[in-house]
Short mmCIF file of C-alpha atoms and ligand atoms in Angstrom, two decimals:
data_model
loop_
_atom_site.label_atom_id
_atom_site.label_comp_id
_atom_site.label_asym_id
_atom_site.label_seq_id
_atom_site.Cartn_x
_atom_site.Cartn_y
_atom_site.Cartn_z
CA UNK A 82 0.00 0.00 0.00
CA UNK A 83 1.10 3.46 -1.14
CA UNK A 84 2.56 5.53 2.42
CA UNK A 85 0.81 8.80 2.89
CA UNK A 86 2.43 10.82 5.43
CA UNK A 87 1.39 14.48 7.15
CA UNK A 88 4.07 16.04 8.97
CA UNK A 89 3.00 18.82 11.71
CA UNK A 90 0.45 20.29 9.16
CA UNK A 91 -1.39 23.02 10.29
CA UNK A 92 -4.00 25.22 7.67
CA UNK A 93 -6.08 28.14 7.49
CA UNK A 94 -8.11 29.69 4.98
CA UNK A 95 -7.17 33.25 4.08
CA UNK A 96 -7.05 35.22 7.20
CA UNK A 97 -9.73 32.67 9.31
CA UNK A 98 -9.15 30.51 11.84
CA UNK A 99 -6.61 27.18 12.00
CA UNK A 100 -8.76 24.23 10.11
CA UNK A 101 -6.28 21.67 10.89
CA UNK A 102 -4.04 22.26 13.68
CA UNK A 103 -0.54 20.14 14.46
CA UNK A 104 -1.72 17.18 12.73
CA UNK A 105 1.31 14.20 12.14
CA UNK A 106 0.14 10.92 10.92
CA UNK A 107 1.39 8.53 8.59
CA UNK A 108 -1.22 6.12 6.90
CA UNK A 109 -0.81 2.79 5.28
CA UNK A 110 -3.19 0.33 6.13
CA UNK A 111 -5.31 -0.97 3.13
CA UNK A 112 -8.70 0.42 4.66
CA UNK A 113 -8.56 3.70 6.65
CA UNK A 114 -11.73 5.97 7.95
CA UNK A 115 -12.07 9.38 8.60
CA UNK A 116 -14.93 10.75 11.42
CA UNK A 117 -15.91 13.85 13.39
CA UNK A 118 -18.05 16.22 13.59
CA UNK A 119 -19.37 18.86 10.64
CA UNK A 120 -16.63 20.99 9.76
CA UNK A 121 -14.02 19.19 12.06
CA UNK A 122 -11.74 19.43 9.21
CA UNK A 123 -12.20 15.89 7.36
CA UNK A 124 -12.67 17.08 4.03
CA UNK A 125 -9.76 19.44 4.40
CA UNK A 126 -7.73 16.44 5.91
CA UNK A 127 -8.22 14.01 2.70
CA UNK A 128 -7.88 16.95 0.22
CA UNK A 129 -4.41 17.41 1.13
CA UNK A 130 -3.64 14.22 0.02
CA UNK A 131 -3.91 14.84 -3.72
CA UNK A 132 -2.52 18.66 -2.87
CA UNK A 133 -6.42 20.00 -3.71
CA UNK A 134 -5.22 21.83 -0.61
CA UNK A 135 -1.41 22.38 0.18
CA UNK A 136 -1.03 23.24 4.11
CA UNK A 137 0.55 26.55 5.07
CA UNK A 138 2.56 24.94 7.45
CA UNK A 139 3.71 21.12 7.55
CA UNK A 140 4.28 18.85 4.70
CA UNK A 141 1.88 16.25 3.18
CA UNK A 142 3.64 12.82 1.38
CA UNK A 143 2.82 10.41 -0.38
CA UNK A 144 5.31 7.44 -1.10
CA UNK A 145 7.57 10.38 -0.72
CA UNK A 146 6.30 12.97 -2.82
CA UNK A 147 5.22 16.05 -1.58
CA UNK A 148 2.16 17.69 -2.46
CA UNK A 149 3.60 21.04 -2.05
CA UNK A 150 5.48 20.58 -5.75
CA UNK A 151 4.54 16.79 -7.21
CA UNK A 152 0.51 17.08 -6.90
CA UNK A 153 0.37 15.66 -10.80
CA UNK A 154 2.46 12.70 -10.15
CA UNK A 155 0.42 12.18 -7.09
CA UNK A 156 -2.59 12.75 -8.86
CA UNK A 157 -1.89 9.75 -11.01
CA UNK A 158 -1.83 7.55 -8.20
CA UNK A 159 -4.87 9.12 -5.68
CA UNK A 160 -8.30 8.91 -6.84
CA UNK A 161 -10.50 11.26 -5.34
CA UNK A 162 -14.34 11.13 -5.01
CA UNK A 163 -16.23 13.98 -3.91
CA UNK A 164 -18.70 14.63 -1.89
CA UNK A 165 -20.85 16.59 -4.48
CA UNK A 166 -20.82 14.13 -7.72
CA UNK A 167 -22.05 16.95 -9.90
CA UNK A 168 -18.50 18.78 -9.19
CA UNK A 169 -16.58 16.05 -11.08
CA UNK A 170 -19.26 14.83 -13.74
CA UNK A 171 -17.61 16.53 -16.69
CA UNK A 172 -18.86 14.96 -19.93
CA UNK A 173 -22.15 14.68 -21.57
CA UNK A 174 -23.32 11.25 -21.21
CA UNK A 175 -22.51 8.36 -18.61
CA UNK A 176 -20.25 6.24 -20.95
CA UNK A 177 -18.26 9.70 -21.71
CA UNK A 178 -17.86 10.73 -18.61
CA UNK A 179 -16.33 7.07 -17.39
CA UNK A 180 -14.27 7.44 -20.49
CA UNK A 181 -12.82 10.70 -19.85
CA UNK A 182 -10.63 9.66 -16.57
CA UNK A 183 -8.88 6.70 -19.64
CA UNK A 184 -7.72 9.19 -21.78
CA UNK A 185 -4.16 9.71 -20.45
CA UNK A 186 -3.71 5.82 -20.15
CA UNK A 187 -2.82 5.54 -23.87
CA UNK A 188 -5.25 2.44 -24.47
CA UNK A 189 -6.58 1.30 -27.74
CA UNK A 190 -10.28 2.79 -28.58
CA UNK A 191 -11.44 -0.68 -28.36
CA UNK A 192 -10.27 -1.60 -24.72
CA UNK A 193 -11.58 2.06 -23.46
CA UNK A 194 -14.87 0.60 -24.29
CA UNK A 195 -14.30 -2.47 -23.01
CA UNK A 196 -13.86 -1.02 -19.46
CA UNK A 197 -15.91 1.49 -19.31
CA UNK A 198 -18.50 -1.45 -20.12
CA UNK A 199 -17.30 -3.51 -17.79
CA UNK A 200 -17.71 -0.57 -15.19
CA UNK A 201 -21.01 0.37 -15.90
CA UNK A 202 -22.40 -2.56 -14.96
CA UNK A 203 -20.55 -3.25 -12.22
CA UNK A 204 -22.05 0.01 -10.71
CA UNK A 205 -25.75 -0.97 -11.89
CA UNK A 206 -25.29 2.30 -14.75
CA UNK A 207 -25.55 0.21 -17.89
CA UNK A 208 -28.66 1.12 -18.66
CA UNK A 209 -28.16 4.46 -18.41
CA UNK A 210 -24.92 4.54 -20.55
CA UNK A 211 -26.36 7.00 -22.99
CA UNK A 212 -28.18 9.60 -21.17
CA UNK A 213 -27.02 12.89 -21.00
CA UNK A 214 -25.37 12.63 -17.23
CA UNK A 215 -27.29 15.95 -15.89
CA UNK A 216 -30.51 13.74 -15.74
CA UNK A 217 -29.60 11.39 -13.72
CA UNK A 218 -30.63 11.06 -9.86
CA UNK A 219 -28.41 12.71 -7.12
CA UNK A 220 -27.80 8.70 -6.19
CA UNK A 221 -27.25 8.00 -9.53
CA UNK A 222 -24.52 10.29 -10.22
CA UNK A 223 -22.75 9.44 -7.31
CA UNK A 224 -22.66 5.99 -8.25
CA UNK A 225 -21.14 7.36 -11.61
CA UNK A 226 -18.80 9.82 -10.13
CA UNK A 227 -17.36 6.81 -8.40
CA UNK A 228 -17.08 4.40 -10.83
CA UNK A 229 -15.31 7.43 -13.22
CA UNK A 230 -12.68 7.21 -10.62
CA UNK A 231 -12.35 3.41 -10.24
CA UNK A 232 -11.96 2.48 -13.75
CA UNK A 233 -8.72 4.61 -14.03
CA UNK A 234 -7.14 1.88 -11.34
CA UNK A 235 -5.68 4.38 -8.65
CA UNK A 236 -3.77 3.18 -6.05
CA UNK A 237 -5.26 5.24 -3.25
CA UNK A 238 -9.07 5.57 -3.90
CA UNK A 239 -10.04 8.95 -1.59
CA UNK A 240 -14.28 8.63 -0.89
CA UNK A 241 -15.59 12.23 0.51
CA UNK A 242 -19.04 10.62 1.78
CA UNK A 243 -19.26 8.61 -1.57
CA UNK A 244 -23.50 6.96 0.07
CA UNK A 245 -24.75 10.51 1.41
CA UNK A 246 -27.30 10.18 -1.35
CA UNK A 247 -27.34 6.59 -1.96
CA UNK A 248 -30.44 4.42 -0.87
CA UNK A 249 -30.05 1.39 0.48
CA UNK A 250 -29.53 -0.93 -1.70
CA UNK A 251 -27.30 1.33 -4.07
CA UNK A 252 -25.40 1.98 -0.53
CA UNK A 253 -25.22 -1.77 0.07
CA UNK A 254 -23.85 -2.13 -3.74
CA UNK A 255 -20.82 0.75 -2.52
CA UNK A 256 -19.79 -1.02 0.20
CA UNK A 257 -19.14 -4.79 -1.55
CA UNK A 258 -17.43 -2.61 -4.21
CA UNK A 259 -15.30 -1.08 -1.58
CA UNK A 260 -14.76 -4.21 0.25
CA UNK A 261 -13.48 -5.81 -3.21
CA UNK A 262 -11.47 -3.32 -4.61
CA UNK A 263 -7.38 -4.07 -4.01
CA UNK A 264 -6.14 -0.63 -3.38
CA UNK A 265 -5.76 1.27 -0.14
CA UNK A 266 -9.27 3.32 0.59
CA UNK A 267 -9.65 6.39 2.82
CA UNK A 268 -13.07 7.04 3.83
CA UNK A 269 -15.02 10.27 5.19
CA UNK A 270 -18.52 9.07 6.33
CA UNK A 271 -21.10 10.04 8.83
CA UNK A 272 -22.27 6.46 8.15
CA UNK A 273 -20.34 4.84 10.94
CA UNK A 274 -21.04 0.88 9.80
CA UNK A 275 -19.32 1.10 6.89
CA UNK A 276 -15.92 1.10 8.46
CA UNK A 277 -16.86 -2.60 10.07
CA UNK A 278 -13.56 -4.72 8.92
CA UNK A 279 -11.80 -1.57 8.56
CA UNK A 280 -8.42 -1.59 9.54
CA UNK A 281 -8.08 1.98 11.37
CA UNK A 282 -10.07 5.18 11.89
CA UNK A 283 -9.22 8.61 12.71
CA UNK A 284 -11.31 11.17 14.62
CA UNK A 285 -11.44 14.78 13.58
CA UNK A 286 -12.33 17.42 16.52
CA UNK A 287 -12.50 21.11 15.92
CA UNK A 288 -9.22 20.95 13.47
CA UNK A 289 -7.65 18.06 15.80
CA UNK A 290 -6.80 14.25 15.36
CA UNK A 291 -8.42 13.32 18.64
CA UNK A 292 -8.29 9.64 18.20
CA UNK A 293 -6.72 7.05 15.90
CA UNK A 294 -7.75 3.64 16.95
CA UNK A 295 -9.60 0.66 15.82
CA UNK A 296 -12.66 1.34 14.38
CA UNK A 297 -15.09 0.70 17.08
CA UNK A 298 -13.10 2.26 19.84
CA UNK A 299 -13.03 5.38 17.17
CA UNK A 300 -16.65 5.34 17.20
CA UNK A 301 -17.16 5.03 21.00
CA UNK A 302 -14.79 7.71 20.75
CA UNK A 303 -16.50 9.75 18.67
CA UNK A 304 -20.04 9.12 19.96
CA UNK A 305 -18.73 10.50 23.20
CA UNK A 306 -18.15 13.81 21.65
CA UNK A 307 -21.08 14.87 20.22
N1 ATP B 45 -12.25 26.68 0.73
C1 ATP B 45 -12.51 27.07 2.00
N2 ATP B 45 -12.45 28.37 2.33
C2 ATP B 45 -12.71 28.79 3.60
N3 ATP B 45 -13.02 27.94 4.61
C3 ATP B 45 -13.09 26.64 4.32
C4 ATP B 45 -12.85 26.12 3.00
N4 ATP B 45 -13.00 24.78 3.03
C5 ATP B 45 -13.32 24.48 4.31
N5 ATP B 45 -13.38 25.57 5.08
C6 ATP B 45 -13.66 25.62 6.52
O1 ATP B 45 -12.82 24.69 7.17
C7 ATP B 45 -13.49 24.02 8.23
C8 ATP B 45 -13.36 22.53 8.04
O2 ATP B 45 -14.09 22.18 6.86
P1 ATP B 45 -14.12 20.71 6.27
O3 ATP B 45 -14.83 20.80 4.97
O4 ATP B 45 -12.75 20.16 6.26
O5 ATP B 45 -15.00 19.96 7.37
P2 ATP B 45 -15.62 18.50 7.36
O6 ATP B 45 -15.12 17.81 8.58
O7 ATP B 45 -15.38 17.84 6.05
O8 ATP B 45 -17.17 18.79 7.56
P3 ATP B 45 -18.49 18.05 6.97
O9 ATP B 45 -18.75 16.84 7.81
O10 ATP B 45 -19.56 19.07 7.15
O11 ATP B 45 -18.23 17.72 5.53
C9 ATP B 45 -14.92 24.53 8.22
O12 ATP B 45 -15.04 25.51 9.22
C10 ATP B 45 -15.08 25.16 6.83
O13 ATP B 45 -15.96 26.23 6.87
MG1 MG B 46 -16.60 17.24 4.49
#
């Protein structure tokens, strides 16, 4: 699993308050969660990782790279899915959208299809392969937002709430996804079941890491702040 590492990062916006304060932590377990609070600093946290934010103080790694001045090369290797799906659908239709995230892998025409395919029925979409992306469902376009990231094989695969508009079976479909997928996963949910069988979580407080445990003594954790 790729090594993502924060060194004393601290980060404001403009002239506002600290949004992360003193955080060090160095992740590398195959299936990592991220709780706390609204605006405890979670989103912030994970968007360092692909240098979507750079910290004014500290340094963020990955396998060595910092974010600071190799955010492409990390780019290539973190996936990102955000929290608003209709921030990162960029093409027309379904199948074009999927397709967009293959075009720097140099593949032949043929296998783009063949994945993009494959992907959209993994992710229940097939049917919808051809419809202009802006009609879909909120649910629906997270599940495509998600599978547009997938199907260019990152090795870290970043989920900003990735079920927040998901019904239950569509959430139910997410989670065997995530469960199967061989990369390392970091994921931000209020959902607190879906980090059963993870193998670490990390609790946000007002800009802190409070807690870094095993998942359910994160949660009792959590559940005893708020
Ligand atoms: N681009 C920005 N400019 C100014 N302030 C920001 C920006 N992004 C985040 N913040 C502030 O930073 C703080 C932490 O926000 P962040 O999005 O990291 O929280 P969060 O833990 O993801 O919350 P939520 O559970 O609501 O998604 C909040 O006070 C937010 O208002
Ligand atoms: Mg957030």
């Amino acid at each position: 699993m790729p090594l993502i590492e924060f060194a004393e990062v601290t980060h404001a916006f403009g002239d506002g308050p600290a949004v992360l304060e003193d955080v060090t932590v160095s992740l590398h377990e195959r299936r990592i969660g991220i709780i706390g609070g609204n605006g405890s600093g979670k989103s912030t946290f994970v968007r360092m990782i692909n240098g979507l934010v750079v910290p004014e103080a500290g340094t963020v790694r990955v396998d060595g790279d910092s974010t600071a001045n190799q955010a492409r090369r990390i780019r290539r290797k973190v996936g990102f899915c955000f929290t608003n799906p209709d921030s990162q659908i960029v093409m027309p239709t379904v199948a074009e959208d999927v397709a967009f995230g293959l075009r720097r892998l140099k593949i032949s025409k043929t296998e783009v299809q063949e994945r993009v395919a494959a992907i959209l029925e993994t992710y229940g979409l097939k049917q919808l392969a051809d419809r202009p992306a802006h009609t879909l469902s909120g649910g629906q376009k997270q599940l495509l937002a998600l599978a547009s990231v997938v199907v260019t094989e990152p090795e870290v695969l970043i989920l900003d709430e990735p079920t927040t508009l998901l019904d239950l079976s569509n959430e139910r479909r997410i989670r065997r996804e995530i469960e199967q997928l061989d990369l390392q996963v970091i994921l931000v949910t209020h959902h607190l079941h879906l980090l059963d069988g993870f193998d670490r979580t990390l609790v946000f407080h007002q800009g802190r890491l409070v807690a870094d445990d095993h998942p359910d003594q994160a949660r009792t954790t959590y559940r005893a702040l708020i």
